[in-house]
Coordinates of C-alpha atoms and ligand atoms in Angstrom, one line a residue:
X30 CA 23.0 -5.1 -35.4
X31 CA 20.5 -5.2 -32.6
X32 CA 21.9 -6.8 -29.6
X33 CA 18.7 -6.4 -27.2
X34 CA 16.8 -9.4 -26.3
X35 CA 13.7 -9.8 -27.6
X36 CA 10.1 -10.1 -25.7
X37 CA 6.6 -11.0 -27.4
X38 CA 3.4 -11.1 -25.1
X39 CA -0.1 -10.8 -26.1
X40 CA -3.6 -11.0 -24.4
X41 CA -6.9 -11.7 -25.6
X42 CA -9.1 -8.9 -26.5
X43 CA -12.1 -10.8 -24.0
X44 CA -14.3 -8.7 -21.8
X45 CA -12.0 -6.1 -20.1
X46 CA -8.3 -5.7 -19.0
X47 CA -7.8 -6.4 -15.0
X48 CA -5.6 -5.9 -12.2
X49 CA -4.7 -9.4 -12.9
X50 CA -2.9 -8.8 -16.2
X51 CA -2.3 -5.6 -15.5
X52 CA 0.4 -7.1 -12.7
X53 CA 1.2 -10.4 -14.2
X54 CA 1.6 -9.1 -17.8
X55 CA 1.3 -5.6 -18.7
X56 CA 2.9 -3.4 -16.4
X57 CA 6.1 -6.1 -16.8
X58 CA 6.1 -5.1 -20.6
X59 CA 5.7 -1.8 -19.4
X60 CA 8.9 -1.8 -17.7
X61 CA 11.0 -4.2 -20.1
X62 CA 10.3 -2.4 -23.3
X63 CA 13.1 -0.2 -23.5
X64 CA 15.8 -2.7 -23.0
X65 CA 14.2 -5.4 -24.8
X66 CA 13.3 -5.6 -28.2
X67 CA 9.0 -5.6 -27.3
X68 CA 6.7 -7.0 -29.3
X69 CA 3.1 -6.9 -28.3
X70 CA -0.6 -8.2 -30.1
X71 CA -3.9 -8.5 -29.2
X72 CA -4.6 -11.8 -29.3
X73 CA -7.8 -11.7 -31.6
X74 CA -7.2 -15.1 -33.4
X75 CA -6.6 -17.0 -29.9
X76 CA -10.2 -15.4 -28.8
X77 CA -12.6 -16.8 -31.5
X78 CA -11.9 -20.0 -29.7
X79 CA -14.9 -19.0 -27.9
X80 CA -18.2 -17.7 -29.8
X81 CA -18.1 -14.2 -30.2
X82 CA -21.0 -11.3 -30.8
X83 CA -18.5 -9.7 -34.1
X84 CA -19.7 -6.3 -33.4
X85 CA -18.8 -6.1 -29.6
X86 CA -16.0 -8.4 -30.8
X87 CA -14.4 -5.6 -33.1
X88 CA -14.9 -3.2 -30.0
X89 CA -13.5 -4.7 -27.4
X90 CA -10.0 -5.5 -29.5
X91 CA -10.4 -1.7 -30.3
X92 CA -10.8 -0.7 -26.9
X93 CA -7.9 -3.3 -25.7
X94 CA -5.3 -1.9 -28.2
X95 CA -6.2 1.6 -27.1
X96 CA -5.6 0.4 -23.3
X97 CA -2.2 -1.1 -24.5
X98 CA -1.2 2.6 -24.9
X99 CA -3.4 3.7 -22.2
X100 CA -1.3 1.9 -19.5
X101 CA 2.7 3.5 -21.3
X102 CA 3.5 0.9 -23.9
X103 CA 5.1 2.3 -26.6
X104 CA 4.9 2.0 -30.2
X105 CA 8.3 4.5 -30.4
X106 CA 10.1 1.2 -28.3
X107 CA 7.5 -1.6 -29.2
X108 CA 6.0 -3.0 -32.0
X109 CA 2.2 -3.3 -30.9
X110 CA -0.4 -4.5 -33.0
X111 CA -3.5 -7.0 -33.7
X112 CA -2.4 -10.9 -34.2
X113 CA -5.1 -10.7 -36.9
X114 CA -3.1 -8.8 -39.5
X115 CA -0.2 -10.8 -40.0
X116 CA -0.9 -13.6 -41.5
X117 CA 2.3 -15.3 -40.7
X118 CA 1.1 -16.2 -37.0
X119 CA -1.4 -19.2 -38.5
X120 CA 0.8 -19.9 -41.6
X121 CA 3.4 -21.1 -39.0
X122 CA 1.0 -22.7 -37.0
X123 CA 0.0 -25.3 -39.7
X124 CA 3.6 -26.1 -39.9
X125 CA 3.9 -26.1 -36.3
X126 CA 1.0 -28.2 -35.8
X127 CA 2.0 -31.0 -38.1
X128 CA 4.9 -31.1 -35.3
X129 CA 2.6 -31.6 -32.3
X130 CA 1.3 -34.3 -30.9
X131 CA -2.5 -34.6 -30.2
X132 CA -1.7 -36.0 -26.9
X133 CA 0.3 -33.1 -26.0
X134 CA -2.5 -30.3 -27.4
X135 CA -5.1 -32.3 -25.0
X136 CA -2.9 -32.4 -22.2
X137 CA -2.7 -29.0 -21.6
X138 CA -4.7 -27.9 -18.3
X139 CA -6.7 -24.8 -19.7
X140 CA -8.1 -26.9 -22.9
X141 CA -9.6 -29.2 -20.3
X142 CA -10.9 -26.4 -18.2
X143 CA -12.0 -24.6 -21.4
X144 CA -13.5 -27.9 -22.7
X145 CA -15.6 -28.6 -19.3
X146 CA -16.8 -25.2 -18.9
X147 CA -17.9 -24.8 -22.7
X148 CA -18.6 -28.0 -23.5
X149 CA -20.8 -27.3 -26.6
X150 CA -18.5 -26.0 -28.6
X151 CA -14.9 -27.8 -27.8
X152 CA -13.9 -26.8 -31.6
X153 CA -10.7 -27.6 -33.0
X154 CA -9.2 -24.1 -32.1
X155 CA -9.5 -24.2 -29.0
X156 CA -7.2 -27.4 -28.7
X157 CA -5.0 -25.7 -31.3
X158 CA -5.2 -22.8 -29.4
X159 CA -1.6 -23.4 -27.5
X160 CA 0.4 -24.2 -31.4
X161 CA -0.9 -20.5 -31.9
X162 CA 0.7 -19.5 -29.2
X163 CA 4.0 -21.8 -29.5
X164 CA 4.0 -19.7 -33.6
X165 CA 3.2 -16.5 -32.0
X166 CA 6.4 -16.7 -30.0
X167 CA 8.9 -18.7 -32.5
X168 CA 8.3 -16.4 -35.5
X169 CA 10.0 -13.6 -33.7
X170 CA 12.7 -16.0 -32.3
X171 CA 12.1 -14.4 -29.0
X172 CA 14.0 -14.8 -26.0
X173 CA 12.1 -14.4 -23.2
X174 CA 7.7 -13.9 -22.5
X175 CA 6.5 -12.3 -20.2
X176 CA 3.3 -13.9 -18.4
X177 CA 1.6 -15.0 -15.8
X178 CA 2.0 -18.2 -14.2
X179 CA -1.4 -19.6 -16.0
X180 CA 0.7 -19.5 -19.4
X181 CA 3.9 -21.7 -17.9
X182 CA 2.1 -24.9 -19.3
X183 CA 1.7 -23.6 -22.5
X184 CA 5.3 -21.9 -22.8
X185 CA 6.8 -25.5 -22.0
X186 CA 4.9 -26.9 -24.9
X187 CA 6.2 -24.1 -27.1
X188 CA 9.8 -24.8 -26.1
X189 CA 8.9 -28.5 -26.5
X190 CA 7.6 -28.1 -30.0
X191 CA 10.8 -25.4 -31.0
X192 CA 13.3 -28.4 -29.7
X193 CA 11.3 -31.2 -31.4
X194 CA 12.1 -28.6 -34.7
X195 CA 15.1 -27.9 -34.3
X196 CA 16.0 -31.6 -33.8
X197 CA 14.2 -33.1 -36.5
X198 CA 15.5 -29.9 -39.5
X199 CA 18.1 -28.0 -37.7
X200 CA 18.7 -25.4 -35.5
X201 CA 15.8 -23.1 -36.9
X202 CA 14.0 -21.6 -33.9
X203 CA 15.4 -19.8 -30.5
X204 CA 14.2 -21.7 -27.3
X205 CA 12.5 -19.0 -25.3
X206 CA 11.7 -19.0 -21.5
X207 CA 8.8 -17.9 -19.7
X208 CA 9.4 -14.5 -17.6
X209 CA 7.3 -14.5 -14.8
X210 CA 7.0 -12.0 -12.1
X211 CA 8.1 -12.9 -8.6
X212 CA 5.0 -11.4 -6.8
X213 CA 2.1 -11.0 -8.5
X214 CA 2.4 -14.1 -10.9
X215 CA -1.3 -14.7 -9.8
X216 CA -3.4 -12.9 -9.0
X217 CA -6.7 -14.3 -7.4
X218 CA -10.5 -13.0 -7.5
X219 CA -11.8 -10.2 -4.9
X220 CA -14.9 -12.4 -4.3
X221 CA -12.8 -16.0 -4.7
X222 CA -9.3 -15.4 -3.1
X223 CA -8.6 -18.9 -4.3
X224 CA -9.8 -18.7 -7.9
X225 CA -7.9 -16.6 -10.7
X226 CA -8.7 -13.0 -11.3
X227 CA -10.7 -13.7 -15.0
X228 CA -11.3 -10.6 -17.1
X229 CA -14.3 -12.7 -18.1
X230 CA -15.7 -13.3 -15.4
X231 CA -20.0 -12.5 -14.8
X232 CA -19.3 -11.2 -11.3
X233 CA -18.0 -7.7 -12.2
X234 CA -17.1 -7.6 -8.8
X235 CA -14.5 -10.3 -8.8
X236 CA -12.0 -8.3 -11.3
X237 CA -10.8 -4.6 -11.3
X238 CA -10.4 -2.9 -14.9
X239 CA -7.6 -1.2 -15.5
X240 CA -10.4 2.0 -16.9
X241 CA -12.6 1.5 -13.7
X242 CA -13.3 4.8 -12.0
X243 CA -11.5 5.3 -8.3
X244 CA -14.8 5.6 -6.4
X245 CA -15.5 1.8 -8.1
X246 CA -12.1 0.3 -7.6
X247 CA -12.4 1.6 -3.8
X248 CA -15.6 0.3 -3.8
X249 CA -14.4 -3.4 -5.3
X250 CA -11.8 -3.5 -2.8
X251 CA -13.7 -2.7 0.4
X252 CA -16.1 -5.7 -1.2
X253 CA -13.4 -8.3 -1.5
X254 CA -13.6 -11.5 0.3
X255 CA -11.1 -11.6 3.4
X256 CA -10.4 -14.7 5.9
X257 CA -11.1 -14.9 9.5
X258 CA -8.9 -13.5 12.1
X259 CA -7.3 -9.6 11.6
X260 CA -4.1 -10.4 10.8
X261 CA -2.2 -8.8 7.8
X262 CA 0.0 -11.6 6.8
X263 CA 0.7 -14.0 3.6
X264 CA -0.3 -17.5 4.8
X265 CA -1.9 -20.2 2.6
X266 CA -4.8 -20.0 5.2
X267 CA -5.4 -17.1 4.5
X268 CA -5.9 -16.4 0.8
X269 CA -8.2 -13.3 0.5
X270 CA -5.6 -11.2 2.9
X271 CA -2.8 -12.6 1.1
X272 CA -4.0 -11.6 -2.3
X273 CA -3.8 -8.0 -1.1
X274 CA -0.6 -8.3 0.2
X275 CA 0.5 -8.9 -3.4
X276 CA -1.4 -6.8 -5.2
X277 CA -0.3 -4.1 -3.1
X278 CA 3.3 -5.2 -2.7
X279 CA 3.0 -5.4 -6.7
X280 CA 1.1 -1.9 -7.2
X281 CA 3.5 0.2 -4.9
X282 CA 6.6 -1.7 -6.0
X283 CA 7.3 -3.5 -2.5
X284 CA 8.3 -6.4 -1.0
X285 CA 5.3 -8.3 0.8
X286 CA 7.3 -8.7 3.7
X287 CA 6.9 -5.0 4.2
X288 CA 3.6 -4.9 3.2
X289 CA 3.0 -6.9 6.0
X290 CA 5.1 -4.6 8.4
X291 CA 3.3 -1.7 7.0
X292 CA 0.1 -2.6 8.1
X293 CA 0.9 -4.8 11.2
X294 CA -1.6 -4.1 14.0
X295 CA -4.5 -2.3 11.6
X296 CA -7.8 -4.2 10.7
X297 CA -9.2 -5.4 7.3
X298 CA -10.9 -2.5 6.6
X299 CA -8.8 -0.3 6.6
X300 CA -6.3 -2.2 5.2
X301 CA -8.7 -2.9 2.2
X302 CA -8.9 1.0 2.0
X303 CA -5.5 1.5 1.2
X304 CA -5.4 -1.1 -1.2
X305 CA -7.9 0.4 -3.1
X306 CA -6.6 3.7 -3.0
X307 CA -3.4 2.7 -4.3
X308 CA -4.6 1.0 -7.1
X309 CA -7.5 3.5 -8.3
X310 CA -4.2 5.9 -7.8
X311 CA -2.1 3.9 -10.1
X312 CA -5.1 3.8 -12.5
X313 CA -6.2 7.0 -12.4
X314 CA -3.7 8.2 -15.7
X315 CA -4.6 5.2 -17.7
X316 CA -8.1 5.9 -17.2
X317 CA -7.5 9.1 -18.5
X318 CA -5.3 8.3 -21.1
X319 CA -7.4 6.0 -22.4
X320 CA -9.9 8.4 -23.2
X321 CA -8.2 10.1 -24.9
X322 CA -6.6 7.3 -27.3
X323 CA -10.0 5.5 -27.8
X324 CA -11.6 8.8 -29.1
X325 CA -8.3 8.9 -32.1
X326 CA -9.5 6.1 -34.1
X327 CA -6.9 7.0 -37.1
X328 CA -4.3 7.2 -34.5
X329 CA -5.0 4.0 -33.3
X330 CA -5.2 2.5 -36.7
X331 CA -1.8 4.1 -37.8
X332 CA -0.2 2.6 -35.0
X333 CA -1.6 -0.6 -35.7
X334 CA -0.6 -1.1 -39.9
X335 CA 3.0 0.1 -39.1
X336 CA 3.2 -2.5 -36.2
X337 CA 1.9 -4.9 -38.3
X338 CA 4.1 -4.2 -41.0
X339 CA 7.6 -4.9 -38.9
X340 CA 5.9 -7.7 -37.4
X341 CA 5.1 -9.4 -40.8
X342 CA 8.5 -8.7 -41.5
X343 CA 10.4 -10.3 -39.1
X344 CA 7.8 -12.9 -38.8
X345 CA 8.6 -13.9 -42.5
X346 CA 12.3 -14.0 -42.1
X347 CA 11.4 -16.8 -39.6
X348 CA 8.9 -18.1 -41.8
X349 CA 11.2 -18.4 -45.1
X350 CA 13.5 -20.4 -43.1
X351 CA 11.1 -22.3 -41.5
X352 CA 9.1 -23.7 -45.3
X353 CA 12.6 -23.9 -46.3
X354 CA 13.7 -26.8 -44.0
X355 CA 10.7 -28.9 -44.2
X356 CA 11.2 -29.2 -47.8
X357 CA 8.6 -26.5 -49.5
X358 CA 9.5 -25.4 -52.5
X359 CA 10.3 -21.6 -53.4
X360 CA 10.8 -20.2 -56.7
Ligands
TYM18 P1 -4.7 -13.9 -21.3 O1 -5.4 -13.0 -22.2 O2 -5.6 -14.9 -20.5 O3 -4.0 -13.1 -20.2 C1 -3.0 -12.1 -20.6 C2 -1.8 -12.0 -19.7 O4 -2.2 -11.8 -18.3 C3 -1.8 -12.8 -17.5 N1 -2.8 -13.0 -16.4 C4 -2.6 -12.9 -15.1 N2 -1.5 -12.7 -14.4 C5 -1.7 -12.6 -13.1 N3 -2.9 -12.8 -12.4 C6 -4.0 -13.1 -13.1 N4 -5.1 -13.3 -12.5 C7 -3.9 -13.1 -14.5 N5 -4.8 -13.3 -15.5 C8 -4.1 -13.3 -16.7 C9 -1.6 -14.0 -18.3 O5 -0.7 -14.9 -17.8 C10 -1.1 -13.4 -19.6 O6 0.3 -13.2 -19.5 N6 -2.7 -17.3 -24.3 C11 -2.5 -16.0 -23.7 C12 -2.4 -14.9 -24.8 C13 -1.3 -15.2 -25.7 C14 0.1 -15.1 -25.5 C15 0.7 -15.4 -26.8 C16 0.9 -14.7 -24.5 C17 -1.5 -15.6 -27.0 N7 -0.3 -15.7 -27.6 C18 2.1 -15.5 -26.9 C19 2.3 -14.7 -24.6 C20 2.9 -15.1 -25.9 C21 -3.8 -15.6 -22.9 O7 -4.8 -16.1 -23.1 O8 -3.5 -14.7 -22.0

């Protein structure tokens, strides 16, 4: 039997993959998936939470899925494909849902955010959005998910929700625990050091794309907001300088500490210089990579069915069990 521990991650195919989950998410599943069992979806079902044009819609899942092999993972140590085709993720959800509390969905900080932000359309999905999640992650009875710190909330509900289970039917579902990376959990905007990097958001100047070209993602950095002074330090004064720090510490595999050593004495500029360099270098593959998988739309689709075929079939062992102990009947 398979003794690994098992991960599951996804993102939501929105606008364009950053820095930002490049650090907190991506590269981490980069690194984990060949001693963890990986499992990794584009998150298409959590993304119609918010209206969506359908054509550029299909796209930009497309496009994600071919960055999710752009930037190393791989479906000969993964399972990778599109939440959307296996249906098990929502089927668990209604179960799952009819075991959390209202109070708890409208507690959660990002349905309030979301809520204020798009307040026309606060649809039921979009408080239902973290019981997707909490399925997404039980079904697989994963151990551990790997995120950024903006998904803690929502990975204490799911444990909340797998507990409440498991103490009202029997042990049924694995408690998992959030993974989250020691430097680079958060990742702020270049033009808002103290707001989160957002793949969505308007100023394309805030984000870097993991498929930007170098002479833009040296051109974004020399851009980004700093804080007065000229030192190179991470203080909670200074949140611009500090964001480098760890995006650079996180990029070149460092300690901030001596990213801070490295470039004691030297000014913003050039400081912001290097940054950028590192990071268009660290791109520069993916970018190329990417081009390459986007233009192999049957290789992208093969990929795709035979990851959602072993995800609908561990996702329904779960699943049997599951329907089982509520009491639904099976012939
Ligand atoms: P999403 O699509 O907002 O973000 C994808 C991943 O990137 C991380 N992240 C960041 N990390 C550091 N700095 C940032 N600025 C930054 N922005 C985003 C996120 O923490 C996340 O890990 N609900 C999830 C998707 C999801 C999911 C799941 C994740 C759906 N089901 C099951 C794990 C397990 C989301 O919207 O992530």
């Amino acid at each position: 039997m398979d003794e690994k521990k098992r991960i599951v991650s996804g993102i939501q195919p929105t606008g364009t993959i950053t820095l930002g989950n490049y650090i907190g998410a991506v590269n981490n599943w980069r690194k984990m998936q060949s001693d963890f069992d990986s499992i990794f979806f584009i998150a298409d079902l959590h993304a119609l939470t918010l209206r969506r044009e359908p054509a550029e819609f299909r796209q930009t899942a497309l496009s994600f899925f071919a960055q999710y092999l752009a930037m190393g993972l791989d479906p000969e140590k993964a399972i990778i494909y599109f939440q959307s085709q296996v249906h098990q993720h929502t089927e668990l959800q209604w179960i799952l849902n009819c075991n959390t509390y209202v109070g708890e969905a409208s507690r959660m900080t990002q349905f309030k955010d979301k809520s204020a932000k798009h307040a026309d359309n606060i649809n039921m999905g979009l408080m239902d959005y973290p019981v997707l999640m909490a399925a997404d992650i039980l079904m697989f009875q994963s151990d551990l998910v790997p995120v950024g710190v903006d998904q803690k909330q929502h990975l204490e509900l799911t444990r909340d929700i797998a507990i409440r289970f498991n103490n009202r039917y029997g042990e049924t579902f694995k408690v998992p625990e959030a993974y989250i990376p020691t430097v680079g959990a958060k990742i702020c905007s270049l033009q808002d050091p103290t707001a989160k990097m957002s793949k969505s958001d308007p100023d394309p100047n805030a984000y870097v794309a993991v498929i930007d070209d170098e002479a833009t993602i040296i051109r974004k950095f020399k851009r980004a907001v700093t804080d007065s002074g000229n030192e190179i330090v991470v203080r909670e004064d200074k949140p611009g300088v500090s964001n480098l720090i760890n995006i650079y510490a996180a990029i070149c595999d460092k300690a901030p500490s001596e990213v801070e050593k490295e470039f004691a004495g030297q000014g913003y500029g050039t400081f912001k210089i290097a940054v950028g360099e590192a990071v268009a270098a660290a791109f520069e593959p993916i970018r190329r990579e990417y081009a390459r998988y986007i233009a192999d739309k049957e290789y992208l689709a093969s990929v795709a069915k035979e990851g959602a075929q072993k995800a609908a079939y561990l996702a329904e062992k779960t699943l049997r069990k599951v329907k089982k102990r509520v009491g639904l009947i099976s012939f």
